[in-house]
PDB file of C-alpha atoms (C1' of nucleotides) in Angstrom:
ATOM      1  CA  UNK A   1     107.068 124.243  80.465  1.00 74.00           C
ATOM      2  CA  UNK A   2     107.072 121.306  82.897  1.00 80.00           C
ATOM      3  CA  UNK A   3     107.914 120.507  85.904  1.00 85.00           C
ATOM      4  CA  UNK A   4     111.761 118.962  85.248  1.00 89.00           C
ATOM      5  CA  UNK A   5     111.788 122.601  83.157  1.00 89.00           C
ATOM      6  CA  UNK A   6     111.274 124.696  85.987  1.00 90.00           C
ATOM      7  CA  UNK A   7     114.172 122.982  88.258  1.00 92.00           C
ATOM      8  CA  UNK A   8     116.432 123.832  85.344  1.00 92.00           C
ATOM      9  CA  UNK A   9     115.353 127.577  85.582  1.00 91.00           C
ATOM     10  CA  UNK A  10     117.108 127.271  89.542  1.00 92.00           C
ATOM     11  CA  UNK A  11     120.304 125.693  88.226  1.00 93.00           C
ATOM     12  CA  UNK A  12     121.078 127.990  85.721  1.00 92.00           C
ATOM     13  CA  UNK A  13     120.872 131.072  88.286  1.00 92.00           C
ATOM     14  CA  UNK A  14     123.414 129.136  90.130  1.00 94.00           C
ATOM     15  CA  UNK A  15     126.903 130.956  89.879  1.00 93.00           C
ATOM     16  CA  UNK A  16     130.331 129.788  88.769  1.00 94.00           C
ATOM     17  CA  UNK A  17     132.629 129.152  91.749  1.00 93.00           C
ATOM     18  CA  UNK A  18     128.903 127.813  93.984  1.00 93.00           C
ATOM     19  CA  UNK A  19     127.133 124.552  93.614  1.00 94.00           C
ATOM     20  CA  UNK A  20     123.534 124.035  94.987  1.00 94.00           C
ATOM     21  CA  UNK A  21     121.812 120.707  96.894  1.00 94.00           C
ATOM     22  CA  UNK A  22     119.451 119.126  95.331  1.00 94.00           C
ATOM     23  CA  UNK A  23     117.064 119.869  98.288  1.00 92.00           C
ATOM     24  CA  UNK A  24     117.990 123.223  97.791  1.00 93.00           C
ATOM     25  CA  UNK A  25     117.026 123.249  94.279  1.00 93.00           C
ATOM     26  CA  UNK A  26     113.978 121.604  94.735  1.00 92.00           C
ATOM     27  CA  UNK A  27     112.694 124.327  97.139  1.00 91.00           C
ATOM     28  CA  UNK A  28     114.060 126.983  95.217  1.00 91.00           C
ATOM     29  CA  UNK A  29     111.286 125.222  92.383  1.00 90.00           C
ATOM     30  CA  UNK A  30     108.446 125.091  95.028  1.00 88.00           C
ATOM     31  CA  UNK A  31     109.094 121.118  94.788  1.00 88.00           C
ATOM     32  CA  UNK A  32     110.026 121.115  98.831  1.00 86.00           C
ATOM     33  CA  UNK A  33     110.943 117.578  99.460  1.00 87.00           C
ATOM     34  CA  UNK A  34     111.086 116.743  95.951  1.00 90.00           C
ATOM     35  CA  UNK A  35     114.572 116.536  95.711  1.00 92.00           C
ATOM     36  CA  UNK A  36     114.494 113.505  93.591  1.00 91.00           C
ATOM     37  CA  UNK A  37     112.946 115.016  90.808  1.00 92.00           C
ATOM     38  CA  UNK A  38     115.850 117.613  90.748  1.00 93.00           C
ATOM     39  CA  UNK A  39     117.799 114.391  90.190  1.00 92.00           C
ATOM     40  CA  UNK A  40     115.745 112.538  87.877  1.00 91.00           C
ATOM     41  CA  UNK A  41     115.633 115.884  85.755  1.00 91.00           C
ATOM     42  CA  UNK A  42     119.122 116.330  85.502  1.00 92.00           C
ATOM     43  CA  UNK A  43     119.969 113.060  84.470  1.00 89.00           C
ATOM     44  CA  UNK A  44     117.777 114.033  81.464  1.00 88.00           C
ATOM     45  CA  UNK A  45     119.606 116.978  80.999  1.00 85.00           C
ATOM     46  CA  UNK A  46     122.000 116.875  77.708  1.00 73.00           C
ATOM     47  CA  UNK A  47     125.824 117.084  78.967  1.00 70.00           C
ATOM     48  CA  UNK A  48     126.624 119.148  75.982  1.00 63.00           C
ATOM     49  CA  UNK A  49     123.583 120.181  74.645  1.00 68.00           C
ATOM     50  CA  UNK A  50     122.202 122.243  77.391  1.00 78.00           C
ATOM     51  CA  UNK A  51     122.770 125.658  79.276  1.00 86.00           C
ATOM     52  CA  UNK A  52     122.349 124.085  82.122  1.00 90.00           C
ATOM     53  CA  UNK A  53     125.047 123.574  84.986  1.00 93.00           C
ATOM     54  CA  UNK A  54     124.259 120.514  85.777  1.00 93.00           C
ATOM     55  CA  UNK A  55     127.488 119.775  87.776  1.00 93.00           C
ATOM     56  CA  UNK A  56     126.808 122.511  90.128  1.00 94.00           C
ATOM     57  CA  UNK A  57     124.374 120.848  91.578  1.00 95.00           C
ATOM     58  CA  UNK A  58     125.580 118.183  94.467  1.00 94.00           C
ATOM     59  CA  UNK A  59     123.583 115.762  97.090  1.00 94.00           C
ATOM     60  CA  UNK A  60     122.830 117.168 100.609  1.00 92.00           C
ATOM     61  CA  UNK A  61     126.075 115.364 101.528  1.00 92.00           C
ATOM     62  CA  UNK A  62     128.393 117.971 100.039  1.00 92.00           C
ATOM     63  CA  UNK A  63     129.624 115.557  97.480  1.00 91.00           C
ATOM     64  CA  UNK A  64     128.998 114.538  93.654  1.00 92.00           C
ATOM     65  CA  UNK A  65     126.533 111.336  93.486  1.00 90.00           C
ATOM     66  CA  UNK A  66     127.628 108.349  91.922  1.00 87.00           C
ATOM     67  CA  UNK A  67     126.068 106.211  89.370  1.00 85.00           C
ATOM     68  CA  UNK A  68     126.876 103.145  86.617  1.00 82.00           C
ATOM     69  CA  UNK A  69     124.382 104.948  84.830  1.00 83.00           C
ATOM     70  CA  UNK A  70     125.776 108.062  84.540  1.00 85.00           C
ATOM     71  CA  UNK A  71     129.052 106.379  82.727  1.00 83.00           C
ATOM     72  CA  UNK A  72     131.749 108.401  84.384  1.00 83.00           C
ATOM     73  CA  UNK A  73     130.514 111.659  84.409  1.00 87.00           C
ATOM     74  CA  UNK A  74     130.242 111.879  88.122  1.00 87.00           C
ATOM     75  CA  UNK A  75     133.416 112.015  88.223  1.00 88.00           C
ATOM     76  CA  UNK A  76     133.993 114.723  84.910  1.00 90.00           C
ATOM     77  CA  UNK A  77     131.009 116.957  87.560  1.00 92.00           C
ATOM     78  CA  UNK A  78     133.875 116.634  90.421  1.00 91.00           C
ATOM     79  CA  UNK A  79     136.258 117.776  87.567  1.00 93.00           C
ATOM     80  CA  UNK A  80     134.334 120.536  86.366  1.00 92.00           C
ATOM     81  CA  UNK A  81     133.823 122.110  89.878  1.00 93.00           C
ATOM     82  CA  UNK A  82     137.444 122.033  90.627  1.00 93.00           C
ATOM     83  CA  UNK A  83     138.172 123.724  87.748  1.00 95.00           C
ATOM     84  CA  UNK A  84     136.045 126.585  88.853  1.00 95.00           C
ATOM     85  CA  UNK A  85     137.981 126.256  91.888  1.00 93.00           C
ATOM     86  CA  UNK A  86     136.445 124.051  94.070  1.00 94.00           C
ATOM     87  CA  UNK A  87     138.442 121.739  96.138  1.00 91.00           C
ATOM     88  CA  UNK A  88     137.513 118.342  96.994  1.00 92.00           C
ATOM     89  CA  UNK A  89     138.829 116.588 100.004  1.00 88.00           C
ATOM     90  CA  UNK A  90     140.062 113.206 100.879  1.00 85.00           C
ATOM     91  CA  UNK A  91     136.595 112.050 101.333  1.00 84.00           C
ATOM     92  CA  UNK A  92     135.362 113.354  97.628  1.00 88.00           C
ATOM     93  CA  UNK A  93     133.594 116.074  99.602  1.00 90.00           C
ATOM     94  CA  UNK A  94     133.751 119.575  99.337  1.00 92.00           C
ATOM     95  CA  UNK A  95     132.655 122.462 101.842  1.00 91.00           C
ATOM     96  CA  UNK A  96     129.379 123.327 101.671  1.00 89.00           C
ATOM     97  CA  UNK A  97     129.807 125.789 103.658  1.00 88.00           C
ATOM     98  CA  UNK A  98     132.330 127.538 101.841  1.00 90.00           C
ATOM     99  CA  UNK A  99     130.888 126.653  98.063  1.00 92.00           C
ATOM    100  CA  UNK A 100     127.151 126.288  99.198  1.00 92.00           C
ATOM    101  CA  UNK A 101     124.916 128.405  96.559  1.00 92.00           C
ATOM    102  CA  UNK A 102     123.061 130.874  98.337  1.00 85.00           C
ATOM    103  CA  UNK A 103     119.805 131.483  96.788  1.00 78.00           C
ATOM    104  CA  UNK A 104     118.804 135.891  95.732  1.00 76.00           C
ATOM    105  CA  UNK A 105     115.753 136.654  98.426  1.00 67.00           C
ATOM    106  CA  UNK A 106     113.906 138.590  95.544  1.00 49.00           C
ATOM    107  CA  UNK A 107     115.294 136.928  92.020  1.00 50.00           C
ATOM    108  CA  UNK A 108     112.068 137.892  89.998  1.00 53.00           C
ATOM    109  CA  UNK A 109     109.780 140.079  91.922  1.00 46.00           C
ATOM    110  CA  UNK A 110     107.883 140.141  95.031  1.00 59.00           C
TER     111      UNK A 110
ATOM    112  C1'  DA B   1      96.821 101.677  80.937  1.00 67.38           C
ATOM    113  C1'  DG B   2     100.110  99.506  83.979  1.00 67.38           C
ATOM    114  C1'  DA B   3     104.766  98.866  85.611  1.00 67.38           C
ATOM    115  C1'  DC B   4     109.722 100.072  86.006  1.00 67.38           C
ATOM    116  C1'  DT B   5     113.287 103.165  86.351  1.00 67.38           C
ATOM    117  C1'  DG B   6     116.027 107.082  88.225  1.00 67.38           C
ATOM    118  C1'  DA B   7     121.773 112.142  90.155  1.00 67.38           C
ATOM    119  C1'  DC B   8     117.954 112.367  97.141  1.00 67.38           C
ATOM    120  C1'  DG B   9     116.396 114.363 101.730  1.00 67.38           C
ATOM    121  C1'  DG B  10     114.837 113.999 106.277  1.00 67.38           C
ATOM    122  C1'  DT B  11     114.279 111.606 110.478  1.00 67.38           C
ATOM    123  C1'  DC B  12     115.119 107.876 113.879  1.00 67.38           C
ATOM    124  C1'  DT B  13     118.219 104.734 116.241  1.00 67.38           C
TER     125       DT B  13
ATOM    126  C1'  DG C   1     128.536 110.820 113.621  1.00 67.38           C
ATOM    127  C1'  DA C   2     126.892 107.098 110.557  1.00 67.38           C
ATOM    128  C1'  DG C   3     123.587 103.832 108.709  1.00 67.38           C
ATOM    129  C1'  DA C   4     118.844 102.413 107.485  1.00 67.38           C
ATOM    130  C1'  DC C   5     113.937 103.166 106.116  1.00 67.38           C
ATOM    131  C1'  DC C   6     110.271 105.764 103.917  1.00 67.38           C
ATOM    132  C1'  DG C   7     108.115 108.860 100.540  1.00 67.38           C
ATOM    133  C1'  DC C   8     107.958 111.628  95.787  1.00 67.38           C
ATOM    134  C1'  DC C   9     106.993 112.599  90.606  1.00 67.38           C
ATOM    135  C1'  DA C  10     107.691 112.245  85.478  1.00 67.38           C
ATOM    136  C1'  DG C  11     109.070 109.919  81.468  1.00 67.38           C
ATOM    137  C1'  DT C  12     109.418 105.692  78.749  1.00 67.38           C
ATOM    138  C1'  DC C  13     108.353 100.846  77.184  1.00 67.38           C
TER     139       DC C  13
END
DNA sequence: AGACTGACGGTCT
DNA sequence: GAGACCGCCAGTC
């Protein structure tokens, strides 16, 4: 169990039709302020060869994050949450408001 | 063992 | 409201 382990616990409570911030993630892991390694771990995450839903999770700025080195799959994430009927707007964002994952207050136990 | 890389968030101006 | 700067950890070579 490490630490990049434990974020991937958070994003696979996240629900279909909701997608999480990467701050929010990172809190949800007890990594408050960490939200790069929610990043850095999901860019090790296997696109196809892991339960986790890794294109639920978006930047604080309500949209997916780019990157040459993710090879096009930003744009396959964007994809992915519209077809769990997300919409995107103009700007490549999306609501947060509207799709933002809201954490259970008691998940485990107390 | 040391250095480089890598999907961000928050705050200030 | 938008842009810029700073700080973080883990894995890999």
């Amino acid at each position: 169990m490490s630490t990049y382990d434990r974020i991937y616990q958070i994003v696979r409570q996240i629900p279909p039709g909701r997608v999480a911030t990467y701050g929010q993630i990172a809190t949800l892991a007890d990594l408050p302020g960490q939200a790069r390694l929610v990043g850095y771990a999901l860019y090790r995450v296997d696109l196809a060869n892991s339960d986790v839903p890794w294109h639920r999770v978006i930047n604080a700025k309500g949209c997916v994050s780019h990157s040459p080195q993710r090879r096009g799959t930003d744009y396959h994430q964007q994809a992915l949450l519209e077809a769990e009927g997300i919409e995107f707007d103009e700007s490549g964002k999306l609501n947060l408001k509207q799709y933002l994952w809201r954490s259970p207050p008691t998940s485990t136990s107390v």
